Amino acid sequence: MAIEVLGPRACRRLLAEVPVGWLAHCEDGVVHMKPVNFTVHEAEVVVRSAYGETLTAVVQGQQLTLGAGSFDETTRTGWSVVVTGRARLLGADLVNPGVSTEEGWAGFTDTVAIAVPLTTVTGRRVGPDMIGRGPGGSTGAASGRPARRP
């Protein structure tokens, strides 16, 4: 087994493959992490938040982190991507036309769209003999850096 470090473009492509991730922020030294559905729009990850601690963190200008991934326990392969940045309120469709702001799958009725910029994006792919392979199985790591063995 090996770990491959992924570049930002590969991370963005992988984020588009899964609809659910984990959104986290820290308040008073406690990490709050919640499952959310999301979409990637231009240079941001868009999620919907109910009124509460996550929305408060956005308004206060705190860093938010979104993590997503996909793993196959049988083959012991998969990937993870983490996005960190200062989120912003998106506002109404009139303010941000074209942004997909579908309602969250958790069933909250009153939600607000927020966006986490793809400012800091990191990713890893785990699999057998990943050394020298890019995100699509091609040769050459997407990040230009060799993969590291665990």
Coordinates of C-alpha atoms in Angstrom, one line a residue, residues 70-150:
S70 CA -14.4 7.5 -0.7
F71 CA -12.9 4.3 0.6
D72 CA -13.3 0.6 -0.4
E73 CA -12.6 -1.6 2.7
T74 CA -12.3 -4.7 0.5
T75 CA -9.5 -3.4 -1.8
R76 CA -8.1 -1.0 0.8
T77 CA -8.2 1.8 -1.7
G78 CA -9.6 5.3 -1.6
W79 CA -9.1 9.0 -1.3
S80 CA -9.7 11.9 1.0
V81 CA -9.8 15.7 0.3
V82 CA -9.8 18.5 2.9
V83 CA -10.7 22.1 2.1
T84 CA -10.1 24.9 4.6
G85 CA -11.0 28.6 4.3
R86 CA -13.0 31.5 5.6
A87 CA -16.6 30.8 4.6
R88 CA -19.0 33.5 3.4
L89 CA -22.7 33.8 3.2
L90 CA -23.9 33.4 -0.4
G91 CA -27.3 35.2 -0.1
A92 CA -30.2 34.8 -2.5
D93 CA -30.1 33.5 -6.0
L94 CA -30.4 37.1 -7.3
V95 CA -27.0 37.9 -5.6
N96 CA -25.3 34.8 -6.8
P97 CA -27.0 33.4 -9.9
G98 CA -26.1 30.0 -11.1
V99 CA -24.9 28.6 -7.8
S100 CA -26.5 25.3 -6.9
T101 CA -28.1 25.7 -3.5
E102 CA -30.3 22.6 -3.3
E103 CA -31.8 22.0 0.1
G104 CA -29.8 19.9 2.5
W105 CA -30.6 16.2 2.8
A106 CA -30.9 16.5 6.6
G107 CA -34.4 18.0 6.1
F108 CA -33.9 21.4 7.7
T109 CA -36.5 23.9 6.3
D110 CA -34.8 27.2 7.1
T111 CA -31.2 27.2 5.7
V112 CA -28.7 29.6 4.3
A113 CA -26.2 28.9 1.6
I114 CA -22.6 29.4 2.5
A115 CA -19.4 28.9 0.5
V116 CA -16.0 27.7 1.7
P117 CA -13.3 28.9 -0.8
L118 CA -11.0 26.4 -2.2
T119 CA -8.1 28.3 -0.7
T120 CA -6.3 25.5 1.1
V121 CA -7.0 22.1 -0.6
T122 CA -5.1 18.9 0.3
G123 CA -5.7 15.4 -0.7
R124 CA -4.4 11.9 -0.5
R125 CA -5.1 8.7 -2.4
V126 CA -4.4 5.3 -0.9
G127 CA -3.9 2.2 -2.9
P128 CA -1.5 -0.6 -3.9
D129 CA 1.6 0.6 -5.8
M130 CA 0.5 4.2 -6.1
I131 CA 4.1 5.4 -6.6
G132 CA 4.5 7.3 -9.8
R133 CA 0.7 7.2 -10.7
G134 CA -1.3 10.3 -11.3
P135 CA -5.0 10.8 -10.2
G136 CA -6.3 8.9 -13.2
G137 CA -3.8 6.1 -13.0
S138 CA -1.4 7.8 -15.4
T139 CA 2.3 8.1 -14.7
G140 CA 3.5 11.2 -12.9
A141 CA 1.9 12.4 -9.7
A142 CA -0.6 15.2 -10.1
S143 CA 1.2 17.4 -7.6
G144 CA 4.5 16.9 -9.2
R145 CA 5.8 15.3 -6.0
P146 CA 6.5 11.7 -5.6
A147 CA 4.1 9.7 -3.5
R148 CA 5.2 8.7 0.0
R149 CA 5.0 5.2 1.5
P150 CA 3.3 4.9 4.9

